[in-house]
Amino acid sequence: MPDTPVVHVLNGPNLNLLGTREPEVYGHATLADVQAICERAADGATVVFRQTNHEGELVDWVQEARQSASALVINAAAYTHTSIALLDALRTLTIPVVECHLSNPMAREAFRHTSYVSLAATGIVSGFGAHSYDLAVKAALRLVRDRAASPAR
């Protein structure tokens, strides 16, 4: 891994519509606003920020993170609740994985209560709107720094 941590922030389907899609649920921040929040939260770390509406592309990006990321923050959106392929890809990672959601899935429809991403995640941040990303990036970087500071076992 590089001396400067690299955090991949991956976003799933329909998040390109942030700010206009169901603002009562997801808020008024746009995806560009979320990217700026992540870059500020990274405090000098490199942020690779991506969004896709395609499951296979998201899986490809998770696999890429195996080689180039120090940590992964992922809001898989609807794929959180449906994608075993994404779970399988996430399970190949040895870096911290922070699941992130704008809303609180547990306070929503029952089908959103199942998260395949959670089965591979180090931790979850949800329900704080765009601020969830700030918390998730900071938590991911804290885990990276804690690992670097701990003695080798």
Short mmCIF file of C-alpha atoms in Angstrom, two decimals, residues 11 13 97 103 137 141:
data_model
loop_
_atom_site.label_atom_id
_atom_site.label_comp_id
_atom_site.label_asym_id
_atom_site.label_seq_id
_atom_site.Cartn_x
_atom_site.Cartn_y
_atom_site.Cartn_z
CA ASN A 11 -21.74 4.11 -4.91
CA PRO A 13 -27.55 2.43 -8.50
CA VAL A 97 -14.82 -2.11 4.58
CA SER A 103 -31.04 6.69 5.29
CA VAL A 137 -14.52 7.89 5.50
CA LEU A 141 -9.11 5.91 7.73
#
